[in-house]
Structures are given as structure tokens and as C-alpha cells.
Amino acid sequence: MEKEYSSVIKKIVKFISLLIFLYFFLLSISLLSASFKIFGKQFAEELIRTTANPFVGLFIGILATSIIQSSSTTTSMVVCLVAAGSLTIRNAIPIVMGANIGTTVTNTLVAIGHMPRKEEFRRAFSGSTIHDLFNIICVIILFPIELSTRYLERTASFLANKVSHIGSVEITSPIKVIVKPGVHLIKGFFVDFLSIPVKISGVLMLIFAIFLLFFSLIYIVKITRSSVIKRSELIFNKILGKTGLIALIMGCLFTAIVQSSSITTSLLVPMVASGIVNIEQTFPIVLGANLGTTVTAILAALTGNIAALTIAFAHLIFNVTGIIIIYPIKAIRNIPLRIAKFLGEKSAERRIFAIIYVLVVFFLIPGILIFLSRG
């Protein structure tokens, strides 16, 4: 009887510990975004404002979103500029495509948190880059189609005009409600209590966020590896093993509720790292997350603002079209999966490869192409 009681207490303690470290993990993700916004938002806004053509717009979308760690912020800037007449819908849509790629940098940075443990890191990096690869492949396919046919612009404009009279629906993210006070407290500590200049506070917040991310990831994986939490593996396998459609719907609904695809995909990374799920199981969840983040944008834009609605619908149609092209046929679906596994293997062999990948894909290539286009 005493042993059973002790076992129950241990399970409760482990579960509470997991919730605490999950909170720290989510707080670190929000702090990363907040700190990048402090010293990168103005630069990102200037980049978007000077978009000259669709090709440049695509890479501006990648770079701007990678800097500020938020596709929602990038999209909001785009909507404001379109509404003000400073940016055309034609040039705005490629920025949103680029933002779809740029937002995946968050979960790739989360994977780097697993770097000290080789096998864990291999799984984590594969699990995170599947999101990058899907969005990159979608852009490779759909960007030239959009340039030649304006398929996204025309379809999105048609839908926006049809539903613009419907009132907007406001959804409050429970995770943002829980995490926001922590972000304000830490920001207030550096800026108000210590009276540190805002830009330097941003750097200190970034360092603290990275430390908190590494710290929380270590303990999340430790707890999820234990025999008590291992039961969750059976539950996930039972739910996700049936059909990819269920996983896709789950990803869409969860993201619509939390209002952030980065939160959904970043939460999946430690689960893949600890072996609870594999990337084949998480792939449809990631696709659902891509859809979920556009659903909330559409609901929020149903205010009669045609610019906001058109951008939101273009984002949705882009993701839906990508899923229809890539996911149903196994041979095509396996392309991003195989590349993700290859990247995971290479990164596990040489850890520096992961750092180079992030710098080259999200910052160096977009930055060089933007610079050359203006030269």
C-alpha cells in the first residue's frame, strides 16, 4: 500500500514538473520573439516598405520574419502597407510566402538546444527541418505559378470580396495569456528595474531566452523518457498511427487555439527528440499547424478590411495547395522526409552543420539576394 502511494506521488510530481518545464519552454520561445522584435522590428519594417518586385519580396519575407521570429508581425506590417497603398497585393503575396519559410527558424533553433546529445539532436533536427523543407518546396512550386498566373492573388481577392461583410471573430490564445505576464516581468526587470537601454535589454533577454530554452529542453526530455510518461508514446501512436488526416486536423485545431504555428511545431521538437513520436507522424501535424495559423488570421480579418482578408486568404490557399500537391502521393511526400533525415544525420555528425544551415538558409541567402537586387 505504501509503495503504491509512493508511486502515485512520484507520478504527480513528475507530471507537475513537466508542466513547469513546459511553461519555461513556452516562455523561452516568447522571449526569443520579443527580444528579436526589440532590435529587429524597425529594420524588418524598412525592408518590407522598400519591396520593389515579387522576387525581392519573397526573400524580404524570409529575412524579415527570421529576424523578428513572427510571421504574424510580418503579415500585419504587409497588411498595413497594402491598406495604405504603399505596397501592391502582387508584391505582398511573395512576402507572405517568404514569411512562411522565415517563421520555421524558431523550431530549428529549438532543435539546436538538443545539440549536446548526439542521437537526440539527430532526431530533433530532422523533426524541425521538415517544416522548413515543406514550405521551401511549396515556394519552389507555387512562386513561379503565382508570377505567371496570379492564381493566389485572383482566388484570394475573389474570396475576400465574398466574405468581407461578415464580422470578425476574436480568439484569445490561452498559452499567450499564460506566458505574457512572464515576458512583461522579465522585460520590465531589464528595462525599468535595472534601467538598461532598450536595445541592450533586447540582447540580454535573448541570452536569457536561449539559456531558459536549453535548461527547459534538458528536463522536458529527461521527464518524457521516464517510464511514467512513456505511456504517452502509446497514446500518440494510437491516435497518429491511424491516418494522417487526424494528425493534420489536430495540428490545425491546436494552432488555431494557441494562434502560433511556432508554438505547435516547437512543442513537437522535444517529443521527436525523446522518441515519443517520429517525423512521419509529426509531418501532418506540421501541415495542420500551417493551416491553423491562417485560419485565425482570416477570422481576425473579417472586418471589411479587403487588404487584410486578401492577404489572409492568399496565405491559406498557398498552404492548402501545397498540402494537396505534396502530401497525398507517397513518392512526393517522402521527398521532404528524406531530406530532413539527411540533414539530421549530417548535423549529428558535425554539429556546426546545423548552425551553418540556419545562417545560410534564413539569413545569408536572403540577405545577399536582397543586396544584389538593389545593387
Coordinates of C-alpha atoms in Angstrom, one line a residue:
M1 CA 0.0 0.0 0.0
E2 CA 2.8 2.3 1.0
K3 CA 4.7 1.5 -2.3
E4 CA 1.5 2.3 -4.4
Y5 CA 1.1 5.6 -2.5
S6 CA 4.7 6.5 -3.1
S7 CA 4.4 5.6 -6.8
V8 CA 1.3 7.8 -7.2
I9 CA 3.1 10.7 -5.5
K10 CA 6.1 10.3 -7.9
K11 CA 3.8 10.3 -10.9
I12 CA 2.1 13.5 -9.7
V13 CA 5.5 15.2 -9.0
K14 CA 6.7 14.2 -12.5
F15 CA 3.6 15.5 -14.2
I16 CA 3.7 18.8 -12.3
S17 CA 7.5 19.1 -13.1
L18 CA 6.7 18.5 -16.8
L19 CA 4.1 21.3 -16.7
I20 CA 6.6 23.7 -15.1
F21 CA 9.3 23.0 -17.6
L22 CA 6.8 23.2 -20.5
Y23 CA 5.9 26.7 -19.2
F24 CA 9.6 27.7 -19.1
F25 CA 10.0 26.3 -22.6
L26 CA 7.0 28.3 -23.9
L27 CA 8.3 31.4 -22.1
S28 CA 11.7 31.0 -23.7
I29 CA 10.0 30.8 -27.2
S30 CA 8.0 34.0 -26.5
L31 CA 11.2 35.7 -25.1
L32 CA 13.1 34.9 -28.2
S33 CA 10.4 36.5 -30.3
A34 CA 10.2 39.6 -28.0
S35 CA 13.9 40.1 -27.9
F36 CA 14.3 39.8 -31.7
K37 CA 11.5 42.3 -32.1
I38 CA 13.2 44.8 -29.9
F39 CA 16.3 45.2 -32.1
G40 CA 14.9 43.9 -35.4
K41 CA 11.3 45.1 -35.9
Q42 CA 12.3 48.6 -37.3
F43 CA 14.8 47.0 -39.7
A44 CA 12.2 44.4 -40.9
E45 CA 9.6 47.2 -41.4
E46 CA 12.0 49.2 -43.5
L47 CA 12.9 46.1 -45.6
I48 CA 9.2 45.4 -46.3
R49 CA 8.5 49.0 -47.1
T50 CA 11.1 49.1 -49.8
T51 CA 9.9 45.9 -51.6
A52 CA 10.5 46.6 -55.3
N53 CA 9.3 43.4 -57.0
P54 CA 7.8 39.9 -56.2
F55 CA 11.2 38.1 -56.3
V56 CA 12.8 40.5 -53.8
G57 CA 9.6 40.4 -51.8
L58 CA 10.0 36.6 -51.3
F59 CA 13.4 37.0 -49.8
I60 CA 12.4 40.0 -47.7
G61 CA 9.6 37.9 -46.2
I62 CA 12.2 35.2 -45.3
L63 CA 14.7 37.6 -43.8
A64 CA 12.3 39.9 -42.0
T65 CA 10.4 37.0 -40.4
S66 CA 13.7 35.2 -39.4
I67 CA 14.8 38.4 -37.7
I68 CA 11.6 39.2 -35.8
Q69 CA 10.6 35.5 -35.3
S70 CA 6.9 36.1 -36.1
S71 CA 5.1 35.6 -39.4
S72 CA 2.0 37.3 -37.8
T73 CA 4.0 40.5 -37.3
T74 CA 5.4 40.4 -40.8
T75 CA 1.9 39.8 -42.2
S76 CA 0.5 42.7 -40.1
M77 CA 3.1 45.0 -41.5
V78 CA 2.3 43.9 -45.0
V79 CA -1.5 44.4 -44.5
C80 CA -0.9 48.0 -43.2
L81 CA 1.3 48.9 -46.2
V82 CA -1.2 47.4 -48.6
A83 CA -4.1 49.2 -47.0
A84 CA -2.1 52.5 -47.1
G85 CA -1.3 52.0 -50.8
S86 CA 2.4 51.7 -50.3
L87 CA 2.5 48.0 -51.4
T88 CA 0.6 46.2 -54.1
I89 CA -1.1 42.8 -53.4
R90 CA 1.1 41.4 -56.2
N91 CA 4.3 42.3 -54.3
A92 CA 2.7 41.5 -50.9
I93 CA 1.9 37.8 -51.6
P94 CA 5.5 36.7 -52.1
I95 CA 6.4 38.4 -48.8
V96 CA 3.8 36.2 -47.1
M97 CA 5.3 33.1 -48.9
G98 CA 8.7 34.1 -47.6
A99 CA 7.2 34.7 -44.1
N100 CA 6.0 31.1 -44.2
I101 CA 9.7 30.0 -44.5
G102 CA 11.1 32.5 -42.1
T103 CA 8.7 31.5 -39.3
T104 CA 10.2 28.0 -39.3
V105 CA 13.5 29.3 -37.9
T106 CA 12.1 29.2 -34.4
N107 CA 11.6 25.4 -34.2
T108 CA 15.0 24.9 -35.9
L109 CA 16.6 27.0 -33.1
V110 CA 14.7 24.8 -30.6
A111 CA 16.3 21.7 -32.2
I112 CA 19.8 23.3 -31.7
G113 CA 19.0 23.2 -28.0
H114 CA 19.4 19.4 -28.2
M115 CA 22.9 19.7 -29.7
P116 CA 24.9 18.3 -26.7
R117 CA 23.2 14.8 -27.1
K118 CA 24.0 13.3 -30.5
E119 CA 21.1 10.9 -31.1
E120 CA 18.6 13.3 -29.6
F121 CA 19.9 16.1 -31.8
R122 CA 19.7 13.9 -34.9
R123 CA 16.0 13.3 -34.3
A124 CA 15.3 16.8 -33.2
F125 CA 17.0 18.5 -36.2
S126 CA 15.2 16.1 -38.6
G127 CA 11.9 16.9 -36.8
S128 CA 12.4 20.6 -37.0
T129 CA 13.6 20.9 -40.6
I130 CA 10.6 19.0 -42.0
H131 CA 8.7 22.3 -41.6
D132 CA 11.3 24.4 -43.4
L133 CA 11.5 21.9 -46.2
F134 CA 7.8 21.7 -46.8
N135 CA 7.5 25.4 -47.0
I136 CA 10.6 25.8 -49.2
I137 CA 9.3 23.1 -51.7
C138 CA 5.9 24.8 -51.7
V139 CA 7.5 28.1 -52.7
I140 CA 9.7 26.4 -55.4
I141 CA 6.5 25.0 -56.9
L142 CA 4.0 27.9 -56.3
F143 CA 6.1 31.0 -56.7
P144 CA 6.6 30.7 -60.5
I145 CA 2.9 29.7 -60.9
E146 CA 1.9 32.8 -59.0
L147 CA 4.2 35.0 -61.1
S148 CA 2.8 33.7 -64.4
T149 CA -0.9 33.3 -63.5
R150 CA -1.5 35.4 -60.3
Y151 CA -3.5 32.3 -59.1
L152 CA -3.2 33.2 -55.4
E153 CA -4.0 36.9 -55.9
R154 CA -7.1 36.3 -58.0
T155 CA -8.5 33.5 -55.9
A156 CA -7.8 35.4 -52.6
S157 CA -9.3 38.6 -54.0
F158 CA -12.5 36.8 -55.1
L159 CA -12.9 35.1 -51.7
A160 CA -12.2 38.3 -49.8
N161 CA -14.9 40.2 -51.7
K162 CA -17.4 37.5 -51.0
V163 CA -17.0 37.3 -47.2
S164 CA -15.8 40.9 -46.3
H165 CA -19.2 41.8 -44.8
I166 CA -19.0 39.1 -42.1
G167 CA -18.0 40.4 -38.7
S168 CA -14.6 39.3 -37.3
V169 CA -14.1 36.6 -34.7
E170 CA -11.7 37.2 -31.9
I171 CA -9.9 34.2 -30.4
T172 CA -7.7 34.5 -27.3
S173 CA -4.7 32.2 -27.1
P174 CA -4.6 30.6 -23.7
I175 CA -0.9 30.0 -24.0
K176 CA -0.2 33.7 -24.8
V177 CA -2.4 34.7 -21.8
I178 CA -0.3 32.4 -19.5
V179 CA 3.1 33.4 -20.9
K180 CA 2.6 37.1 -21.5
P181 CA 2.9 38.2 -17.8
G182 CA 6.3 36.3 -17.6
V183 CA 7.6 38.1 -20.7
H184 CA 6.5 41.5 -19.3
L185 CA 8.1 40.8 -16.0
I186 CA 11.4 39.9 -17.5
K187 CA 11.4 42.8 -19.9
G188 CA 10.4 45.1 -17.1
F189 CA 13.2 43.8 -14.9
F190 CA 15.8 44.7 -17.6
V191 CA 14.3 48.0 -18.9
D192 CA 12.6 49.5 -15.8
F193 CA 14.2 48.0 -12.7
L194 CA 17.8 47.9 -13.9
S195 CA 17.3 50.9 -16.3
I196 CA 19.2 49.2 -19.1
P197 CA 18.8 50.8 -22.6
V198 CA 16.1 49.0 -24.7
K199 CA 18.5 47.7 -27.3
I200 CA 20.9 46.2 -24.8
S201 CA 17.9 44.8 -22.8
G202 CA 16.9 43.0 -26.0
V203 CA 20.3 41.3 -26.2
L204 CA 20.2 40.3 -22.5
M205 CA 16.7 39.0 -23.0
L206 CA 17.9 36.9 -26.0
I207 CA 20.8 35.4 -23.9
F208 CA 18.4 34.7 -21.1
A209 CA 15.8 33.1 -23.5
I210 CA 18.5 30.8 -25.0
F211 CA 19.6 29.7 -21.5
L212 CA 16.0 29.1 -20.5
L213 CA 15.4 27.2 -23.7
F214 CA 18.4 24.8 -23.2
F215 CA 17.5 24.4 -19.5
S216 CA 13.8 23.5 -20.1
L217 CA 14.6 21.2 -23.0
I218 CA 17.0 19.1 -20.9
Y219 CA 14.4 18.5 -18.2
I220 CA 11.5 18.0 -20.6
V221 CA 13.4 15.2 -22.5
K222 CA 14.5 13.7 -19.1
I223 CA 10.9 13.5 -17.8
T224 CA 9.4 12.3 -21.1
R225 CA 11.9 9.5 -21.2
S226 CA 10.8 8.2 -17.9
S227 CA 8.6 5.1 -17.6
V228 CA 5.6 7.1 -16.3
I229 CA 5.5 9.5 -19.3
K230 CA 6.4 6.7 -21.8
R231 CA 2.7 5.7 -21.8
S232 CA 2.1 8.9 -23.8
E233 CA 4.1 7.2 -26.6
L234 CA 1.4 4.5 -26.8
I235 CA -1.4 7.1 -26.8
F236 CA 0.3 9.2 -29.6
N237 CA 1.0 6.1 -31.7
K238 CA -2.7 5.0 -31.3
I239 CA -4.0 8.4 -32.4
L240 CA -1.4 9.3 -35.1
G241 CA -1.0 5.8 -36.4
K242 CA -4.5 5.6 -37.9
T243 CA -4.4 8.3 -40.5
G244 CA -2.5 11.5 -41.4
L245 CA -5.8 13.4 -41.7
I246 CA -6.5 13.1 -37.9
A247 CA -3.0 14.4 -37.2
L248 CA -3.5 17.3 -39.7
I249 CA -6.8 18.3 -38.1
M250 CA -5.2 18.1 -34.6
G251 CA -2.4 20.4 -35.7
C252 CA -4.8 22.8 -37.3
L253 CA -7.1 23.0 -34.3
F254 CA -4.3 23.3 -31.7
T255 CA -2.6 26.1 -33.7
A256 CA -5.9 27.9 -34.3
I257 CA -6.4 27.9 -30.5
V258 CA -2.8 28.9 -29.5
Q259 CA -2.6 31.3 -32.5
S260 CA 1.0 30.4 -33.3
S261 CA 2.4 27.7 -35.6
S262 CA 5.8 28.2 -34.0
I263 CA 4.4 27.1 -30.6
T264 CA 2.9 23.9 -32.2
T265 CA 6.0 23.0 -34.2
S266 CA 8.4 23.9 -31.4
L267 CA 6.5 21.7 -28.9
L268 CA 6.9 18.8 -31.4
V269 CA 10.7 19.0 -31.4
P270 CA 11.4 17.7 -27.9
M271 CA 8.8 15.0 -28.5
V272 CA 10.6 13.8 -31.6
A273 CA 14.0 14.2 -29.8
S274 CA 12.9 11.9 -26.9
G275 CA 11.5 9.3 -29.4
I276 CA 7.8 9.7 -28.3
V277 CA 6.9 10.3 -32.0
N278 CA 8.7 10.1 -35.3
I279 CA 8.8 12.7 -38.1
E280 CA 6.4 10.6 -40.3
Q281 CA 3.8 11.1 -37.5
T282 CA 4.6 14.8 -36.9
F283 CA 4.7 15.8 -40.6
P284 CA 0.8 16.0 -40.9
I285 CA 0.7 17.9 -37.6
V286 CA 3.1 20.4 -39.0
L287 CA 0.9 20.8 -42.1
G288 CA -2.1 21.3 -39.9
A289 CA -0.2 24.0 -38.0
N290 CA 0.4 25.8 -41.3
L291 CA -3.3 25.8 -41.9
G292 CA -4.3 26.7 -38.3
T293 CA -2.2 29.9 -38.3
T294 CA -4.0 31.1 -41.5
V295 CA -7.5 30.3 -40.1
T296 CA -7.0 32.6 -37.1
A297 CA -5.8 35.4 -39.5
I298 CA -8.9 35.0 -41.6
L299 CA -11.2 35.1 -38.6
A300 CA -9.5 38.2 -37.3
A301 CA -9.6 39.9 -40.7
L302 CA -13.4 39.5 -41.2
T303 CA -13.9 43.2 -40.5
G304 CA -14.4 44.5 -44.0
N305 CA -10.7 45.2 -44.5
I306 CA -10.2 43.8 -48.0
A307 CA -6.4 44.1 -47.9
A308 CA -6.2 42.0 -44.6
L309 CA -8.6 39.5 -45.9
T310 CA -6.9 39.1 -49.3
I311 CA -3.5 38.5 -47.7
A312 CA -5.0 36.0 -45.2
F313 CA -6.8 34.1 -47.9
A314 CA -3.7 34.1 -50.1
H315 CA -1.8 32.6 -47.2
L316 CA -4.5 29.9 -46.7
I317 CA -4.7 29.0 -50.4
F318 CA -0.9 28.8 -50.6
N319 CA -0.8 26.2 -47.7
V320 CA -3.8 24.2 -48.9
T321 CA -2.4 24.0 -52.5
G322 CA 1.0 22.9 -51.1
I323 CA -0.6 20.1 -49.0
I324 CA -2.7 18.9 -52.0
I325 CA 0.4 18.7 -54.2
I326 CA 2.9 17.2 -51.7
Y327 CA 1.1 15.1 -49.1
P328 CA -1.3 12.7 -50.8
I329 CA 1.3 11.0 -53.1
K330 CA 3.8 8.9 -51.1
A331 CA 6.7 9.4 -53.5
I332 CA 6.3 13.2 -53.3
R333 CA 5.6 13.2 -49.5
N334 CA 8.9 11.3 -49.0
I335 CA 11.0 14.0 -50.6
P336 CA 10.9 16.4 -47.6
L337 CA 11.1 13.5 -45.2
R338 CA 14.2 12.0 -46.7
I339 CA 15.9 15.4 -46.9
A340 CA 15.0 16.1 -43.3
K341 CA 16.5 12.8 -42.2
F342 CA 19.7 13.5 -44.3
L343 CA 20.0 17.0 -42.6
G344 CA 19.6 15.3 -39.2
E345 CA 22.3 12.8 -39.9
K346 CA 24.7 15.4 -41.2
S347 CA 24.0 17.7 -38.2
A348 CA 24.6 14.9 -35.7
E349 CA 27.9 14.0 -37.4
R350 CA 29.1 17.6 -37.4
R351 CA 27.2 19.9 -35.1
I352 CA 28.5 23.1 -36.9
F353 CA 26.4 22.0 -39.9
A354 CA 23.2 22.9 -38.1
I355 CA 24.5 26.4 -37.3
I356 CA 25.6 26.9 -40.9
Y357 CA 22.2 25.6 -42.2
V358 CA 20.3 28.2 -40.1
L359 CA 22.6 31.1 -41.0
V360 CA 22.7 30.3 -44.8
V361 CA 19.0 29.4 -45.3
F362 CA 17.4 32.1 -43.2
F363 CA 19.9 35.0 -43.2
L364 CA 22.8 34.7 -45.7
I365 CA 21.0 33.7 -48.9
P366 CA 18.0 36.1 -48.5
G367 CA 20.4 38.9 -47.4
I368 CA 22.8 38.5 -50.3
L369 CA 19.9 38.3 -52.9
I370 CA 18.2 41.4 -51.5
F371 CA 21.6 43.3 -51.5
L372 CA 22.3 42.2 -55.1
S373 CA 18.8 43.1 -56.3
R374 CA 19.4 46.7 -55.1
G375 CA 22.9 46.9 -56.4

